[in-house]
PDB file of C-alpha atoms in Angstrom:
ATOM      1  CA  UNK A1444      20.513   0.629 -32.456  1.00  0.00           C
ATOM      2  CA  UNK A1445      24.074  -1.226 -33.016  1.00  0.00           C
ATOM      3  CA  UNK A1446      26.914   0.340 -31.009  1.00  0.00           C
ATOM      4  CA  UNK A1447      29.856   1.122 -32.937  1.00  0.00           C
ATOM      5  CA  UNK A1448      33.484  -0.272 -32.047  1.00  0.00           C
ATOM      6  CA  UNK A1449      36.447   2.007 -32.616  1.00  0.00           C
ATOM      7  CA  UNK A1450      37.592   0.297 -35.976  1.00  0.00           C
ATOM      8  CA  UNK A1451      34.005   1.514 -37.617  1.00  0.00           C
ATOM      9  CA  UNK A1452      32.027  -1.638 -37.289  1.00  0.00           C
ATOM     10  CA  UNK A1453      28.925  -2.319 -35.596  1.00  0.00           C
ATOM     11  CA  UNK A1454      28.550  -4.942 -32.584  1.00  0.00           C
ATOM     12  CA  UNK A1455      25.383  -6.807 -33.186  1.00  0.00           C
ATOM     13  CA  UNK A1456      22.036  -6.085 -31.355  1.00  0.00           C
ATOM     14  CA  UNK A1457      20.169  -8.813 -29.632  1.00  0.00           C
ATOM     15  CA  UNK A1458      18.873 -10.638 -32.042  1.00  0.00           C
ATOM     16  CA  UNK A1459      21.702 -10.549 -34.817  1.00  0.00           C
ATOM     17  CA  UNK A1460      24.167 -12.817 -35.493  1.00  0.00           C
ATOM     18  CA  UNK A1461      25.551 -15.068 -33.054  1.00  0.00           C
ATOM     19  CA  UNK A1462      23.178 -12.837 -30.846  1.00  0.00           C
ATOM     20  CA  UNK A1463      20.033 -14.023 -32.300  1.00  0.00           C
ATOM     21  CA  UNK A1464      19.368 -17.324 -34.012  1.00  0.00           C
ATOM     22  CA  UNK A1465      22.865 -18.383 -34.696  1.00  0.00           C
ATOM     23  CA  UNK A1466      24.040 -18.406 -31.456  1.00  0.00           C
ATOM     24  CA  UNK A1467      25.306 -20.713 -29.334  1.00  0.00           C
ATOM     25  CA  UNK A1468      22.433 -22.445 -26.986  1.00  0.00           C
ATOM     26  CA  UNK A1469      24.979 -21.232 -23.440  1.00  0.00           C
ATOM     27  CA  UNK A1470      25.567 -17.550 -24.378  1.00  0.00           C
ATOM     28  CA  UNK A1471      21.466 -17.425 -25.627  1.00  0.00           C
ATOM     29  CA  UNK A1472      20.264 -18.853 -22.500  1.00  0.00           C
ATOM     30  CA  UNK A1473      23.282 -16.151 -20.587  1.00  0.00           C
ATOM     31  CA  UNK A1474      22.036 -13.682 -22.848  1.00  0.00           C
ATOM     32  CA  UNK A1475      18.333 -13.834 -21.472  1.00  0.00           C
ATOM     33  CA  UNK A1476      19.107 -14.375 -17.773  1.00  0.00           C
ATOM     34  CA  UNK A1477      21.046 -11.422 -17.582  1.00  0.00           C
ATOM     35  CA  UNK A1478      18.348  -9.335 -19.687  1.00  0.00           C
ATOM     36  CA  UNK A1479      15.875 -10.449 -16.829  1.00  0.00           C
ATOM     37  CA  UNK A1480      18.064  -9.653 -14.099  1.00  0.00           C
ATOM     38  CA  UNK A1481      19.010  -6.541 -15.048  1.00  0.00           C
ATOM     39  CA  UNK A1482      15.246  -5.869 -15.709  1.00  0.00           C
ATOM     40  CA  UNK A1483      14.635  -7.151 -12.080  1.00  0.00           C
ATOM     41  CA  UNK A1484      17.283  -5.094 -10.580  1.00  0.00           C
ATOM     42  CA  UNK A1485      16.007  -1.823 -12.689  1.00  0.00           C
ATOM     43  CA  UNK A1486      12.377  -2.638 -11.218  1.00  0.00           C
ATOM     44  CA  UNK A1487      13.856  -3.281  -7.408  1.00  0.00           C
ATOM     45  CA  UNK A1488      16.141  -0.514  -7.646  1.00  0.00           C
ATOM     46  CA  UNK A1489      14.492   2.395  -5.592  1.00  0.00           C
ATOM     47  CA  UNK A1490      13.094  -0.550  -3.176  1.00  0.00           C
ATOM     48  CA  UNK A1491      17.162  -0.988  -2.752  1.00  0.00           C
ATOM     49  CA  UNK A1492      16.924  -4.358  -3.745  1.00  0.00           C
ATOM     50  CA  UNK A1493      18.744  -6.373  -6.208  1.00  0.00           C
ATOM     51  CA  UNK A1494      17.467  -9.795  -7.896  1.00  0.00           C
ATOM     52  CA  UNK A1495      19.665 -11.776  -4.931  1.00  0.00           C
ATOM     53  CA  UNK A1496      17.877 -10.022  -2.429  1.00  0.00           C
ATOM     54  CA  UNK A1497      14.812 -10.631  -3.644  1.00  0.00           C
ATOM     55  CA  UNK A1498      15.341 -13.979  -4.347  1.00  0.00           C
ATOM     56  CA  UNK A1499      16.390 -14.691  -0.875  1.00  0.00           C
ATOM     57  CA  UNK A1500      13.467 -13.027   0.385  1.00  0.00           C
ATOM     58  CA  UNK A1501      11.122 -15.202  -1.559  1.00  0.00           C
ATOM     59  CA  UNK A1502      12.967 -18.591  -0.434  1.00  0.00           C
ATOM     60  CA  UNK A1503      12.922 -17.568   2.909  1.00  0.00           C
ATOM     61  CA  UNK A1504       8.835 -16.835   2.162  1.00  0.00           C
ATOM     62  CA  UNK A1505       8.696 -19.781   0.758  1.00  0.00           C
ATOM     63  CA  UNK A1506      10.254 -22.382   3.136  1.00  0.00           C
ATOM     64  CA  UNK A1507       9.875 -22.142   6.692  1.00  0.00           C
ATOM     65  CA  UNK A1508      13.495 -21.895   9.207  1.00  0.00           C
ATOM     66  CA  UNK A1509      15.842 -22.014   6.375  1.00  0.00           C
ATOM     67  CA  UNK A1510      19.241 -21.896   7.267  1.00  0.00           C
ATOM     68  CA  UNK A1511      22.131 -19.476   5.348  1.00  0.00           C
ATOM     69  CA  UNK A1512      23.228 -22.800   3.323  1.00  0.00           C
ATOM     70  CA  UNK A1513      20.107 -23.477   2.841  1.00  0.00           C
ATOM     71  CA  UNK A1514      19.081 -19.938   1.049  1.00  0.00           C
ATOM     72  CA  UNK A1515      23.257 -20.428  -0.785  1.00  0.00           C
ATOM     73  CA  UNK A1516      21.804 -23.749  -2.763  1.00  0.00           C
ATOM     74  CA  UNK A1517      17.954 -22.475  -3.055  1.00  0.00           C
ATOM     75  CA  UNK A1518      19.113 -18.934  -4.674  1.00  0.00           C
ATOM     76  CA  UNK A1519      21.899 -20.209  -6.734  1.00  0.00           C
ATOM     77  CA  UNK A1520      24.514 -18.447  -4.536  1.00  0.00           C
ATOM     78  CA  UNK A1521      27.688 -19.028  -2.796  1.00  0.00           C
ATOM     79  CA  UNK A1522      27.249 -19.287   0.642  1.00  0.00           C
ATOM     80  CA  UNK A1523      29.448 -16.110   1.042  1.00  0.00           C
ATOM     81  CA  UNK A1524      27.211 -14.248  -0.864  1.00  0.00           C
ATOM     82  CA  UNK A1525      24.411 -15.494   1.182  1.00  0.00           C
ATOM     83  CA  UNK A1526      25.615 -15.009   3.843  1.00  0.00           C
ATOM     84  CA  UNK A1527      26.313 -11.115   2.631  1.00  0.00           C
ATOM     85  CA  UNK A1528      22.490 -10.955   1.444  1.00  0.00           C
ATOM     86  CA  UNK A1529      21.347 -11.963   4.722  1.00  0.00           C
ATOM     87  CA  UNK A1530      23.703  -9.494   6.719  1.00  0.00           C
ATOM     88  CA  UNK A1531      22.017  -7.110   4.377  1.00  0.00           C
ATOM     89  CA  UNK A1532      18.629  -8.039   4.978  1.00  0.00           C
ATOM     90  CA  UNK A1533      18.811  -8.538   8.444  1.00  0.00           C
ATOM     91  CA  UNK A1534      20.283  -4.893   8.924  1.00  0.00           C
ATOM     92  CA  UNK A1535      17.379  -3.523   7.292  1.00  0.00           C
ATOM     93  CA  UNK A1536      14.864  -5.538   9.973  1.00  0.00           C
ATOM     94  CA  UNK A1537      13.549  -7.686   7.011  1.00  0.00           C
ATOM     95  CA  UNK A1538      14.985 -10.777   8.473  1.00  0.00           C
ATOM     96  CA  UNK A1539      14.807 -12.296  11.772  1.00  0.00           C
ATOM     97  CA  UNK A1540      17.205 -15.417  13.047  1.00  0.00           C
ATOM     98  CA  UNK A1541      16.873 -17.577  15.851  1.00  0.00           C
ATOM     99  CA  UNK A1542      19.270 -20.221  16.844  1.00  0.00           C
ATOM    100  CA  UNK A1543      18.496 -23.979  15.483  1.00  0.00           C
ATOM    101  CA  UNK A1544      16.924 -25.897  18.241  1.00  0.00           C
ATOM    102  CA  UNK A1545      19.267 -28.950  16.553  1.00  0.00           C
ATOM    103  CA  UNK A1546      22.491 -26.615  16.323  1.00  0.00           C
ATOM    104  CA  UNK A1547      23.323 -23.588  18.209  1.00  0.00           C
ATOM    105  CA  UNK A1548      25.767 -22.600  15.657  1.00  0.00           C
ATOM    106  CA  UNK A1549      23.191 -22.374  12.654  1.00  0.00           C
ATOM    107  CA  UNK A1550      20.662 -19.387  12.397  1.00  0.00           C
ATOM    108  CA  UNK A1551      17.153 -20.016  11.245  1.00  0.00           C
ATOM    109  CA  UNK A1552      15.797 -17.528   9.044  1.00  0.00           C
ATOM    110  CA  UNK A1553      12.376 -15.822   8.471  1.00  0.00           C
ATOM    111  CA  UNK A1554      10.478 -12.730   7.006  1.00  0.00           C
ATOM    112  CA  UNK A1555       9.563  -9.899   9.683  1.00  0.00           C
ATOM    113  CA  UNK A1556       6.819  -8.013   8.926  1.00  0.00           C
ATOM    114  CA  UNK A1557       8.750  -5.535   6.940  1.00  0.00           C
ATOM    115  CA  UNK A1558      10.262  -8.038   4.975  1.00  0.00           C
ATOM    116  CA  UNK A1559       6.846  -9.386   3.798  1.00  0.00           C
ATOM    117  CA  UNK A1560       5.742  -6.226   3.299  1.00  0.00           C
ATOM    118  CA  UNK A1561       8.790  -5.207   0.980  1.00  0.00           C
ATOM    119  CA  UNK A1562       8.248  -8.748  -0.687  1.00  0.00           C
ATOM    120  CA  UNK A1563       5.034  -7.965  -1.540  1.00  0.00           C
ATOM    121  CA  UNK A1564       5.553  -5.013  -3.512  1.00  0.00           C
ATOM    122  CA  UNK A1565       8.720  -6.133  -5.196  1.00  0.00           C
ATOM    123  CA  UNK A1566       6.638  -9.099  -6.348  1.00  0.00           C
ATOM    124  CA  UNK A1567       4.216  -6.596  -7.754  1.00  0.00           C
ATOM    125  CA  UNK A1568       6.928  -4.764  -9.537  1.00  0.00           C
ATOM    126  CA  UNK A1569       9.070  -7.820 -10.758  1.00  0.00           C
ATOM    127  CA  UNK A1570       5.292  -9.125 -12.220  1.00  0.00           C
ATOM    128  CA  UNK A1571       6.183  -6.853 -15.109  1.00  0.00           C
ATOM    129  CA  UNK A1572       9.138  -9.014 -15.845  1.00  0.00           C
ATOM    130  CA  UNK A1573       7.325 -12.204 -15.411  1.00  0.00           C
ATOM    131  CA  UNK A1574       5.309 -10.629 -18.028  1.00  0.00           C
ATOM    132  CA  UNK A1575       6.934  -9.758 -20.939  1.00  0.00           C
ATOM    133  CA  UNK A1576       8.718 -13.753 -20.235  1.00  0.00           C
ATOM    134  CA  UNK A1577       5.165 -14.979 -20.066  1.00  0.00           C
ATOM    135  CA  UNK A1578       4.470 -13.130 -23.227  1.00  0.00           C
ATOM    136  CA  UNK A1579       7.044 -13.942 -25.638  1.00  0.00           C
ATOM    137  CA  UNK A1580       6.903 -17.441 -24.707  1.00  0.00           C
ATOM    138  CA  UNK A1581       3.102 -17.388 -25.585  1.00  0.00           C
ATOM    139  CA  UNK A1582       4.123 -18.868 -28.759  1.00  0.00           C
ATOM    140  CA  UNK A1583       5.700 -21.855 -27.716  1.00  0.00           C
ATOM    141  CA  UNK A1584       4.227 -24.369 -24.751  1.00  0.00           C
ATOM    142  CA  UNK A1585       5.017 -22.245 -21.458  1.00  0.00           C
ATOM    143  CA  UNK A1586       4.717 -25.879 -19.849  1.00  0.00           C
ATOM    144  CA  UNK A1587       7.196 -27.838 -21.882  1.00  0.00           C
ATOM    145  CA  UNK A1588       9.965 -24.489 -21.324  1.00  0.00           C
ATOM    146  CA  UNK A1589       9.335 -24.875 -18.121  1.00  0.00           C
ATOM    147  CA  UNK A1590      10.028 -28.689 -17.984  1.00  0.00           C
ATOM    148  CA  UNK A1591      13.635 -28.170 -19.894  1.00  0.00           C
ATOM    149  CA  UNK A1592      14.635 -25.201 -18.144  1.00  0.00           C
ATOM    150  CA  UNK A1593      14.392 -27.457 -14.641  1.00  0.00           C
ATOM    151  CA  UNK A1594      15.818 -30.850 -16.512  1.00  0.00           C
ATOM    152  CA  UNK A1595      18.270 -28.625 -17.778  1.00  0.00           C
ATOM    153  CA  UNK A1596      19.310 -27.102 -14.708  1.00  0.00           C
ATOM    154  CA  UNK A1597      18.868 -30.973 -12.236  1.00  0.00           C
ATOM    155  CA  UNK A1598      21.051 -33.031 -15.110  1.00  0.00           C
ATOM    156  CA  UNK A1599      23.833 -30.577 -15.308  1.00  0.00           C
ATOM    157  CA  UNK A1600      23.719 -30.082 -11.352  1.00  0.00           C
ATOM    158  CA  UNK A1601      23.824 -33.554 -11.226  1.00  0.00           C
ATOM    159  CA  UNK A1602      26.679 -34.181 -13.569  1.00  0.00           C
ATOM    160  CA  UNK A1603      28.585 -31.382 -11.734  1.00  0.00           C
ATOM    161  CA  UNK A1604      28.565 -33.663  -8.562  1.00  0.00           C
ATOM    162  CA  UNK A1605      30.197 -36.684  -9.953  1.00  0.00           C
TER     163      UNK A1605
END
């Protein structure tokens, strides 16, 4: 149901007007991303995890001995945000930090047993959102969609470096 503005006109629902097929691609991509993020946040709320924290746990589990800077790059966070996420996870006992052998100012991150358990639970819950994404992509070639998303991200990141 469309929301009513003060002047009596309606704000279009997702799928209507510029929020639909007539919309700008950048807006539609952000709209889908925001909807997915909010869905994951709702799914993980009672676990005390945000999407950023869930992503961090996933990356720390996937790549051994990450630093906070590595995590920031992998999770698409600013270094400051990555540091805050790591602090919250560390306070909860979900990650441990060890000093790097090469540089004593860098801490390497690992999941604790509690972190692995929580990640398993979070992954099971977030699978519902993944399922919706796959179902909505069923009428198109999911592999091609994935290639497009990766190509766009890679190209725009590369152009941002120049």
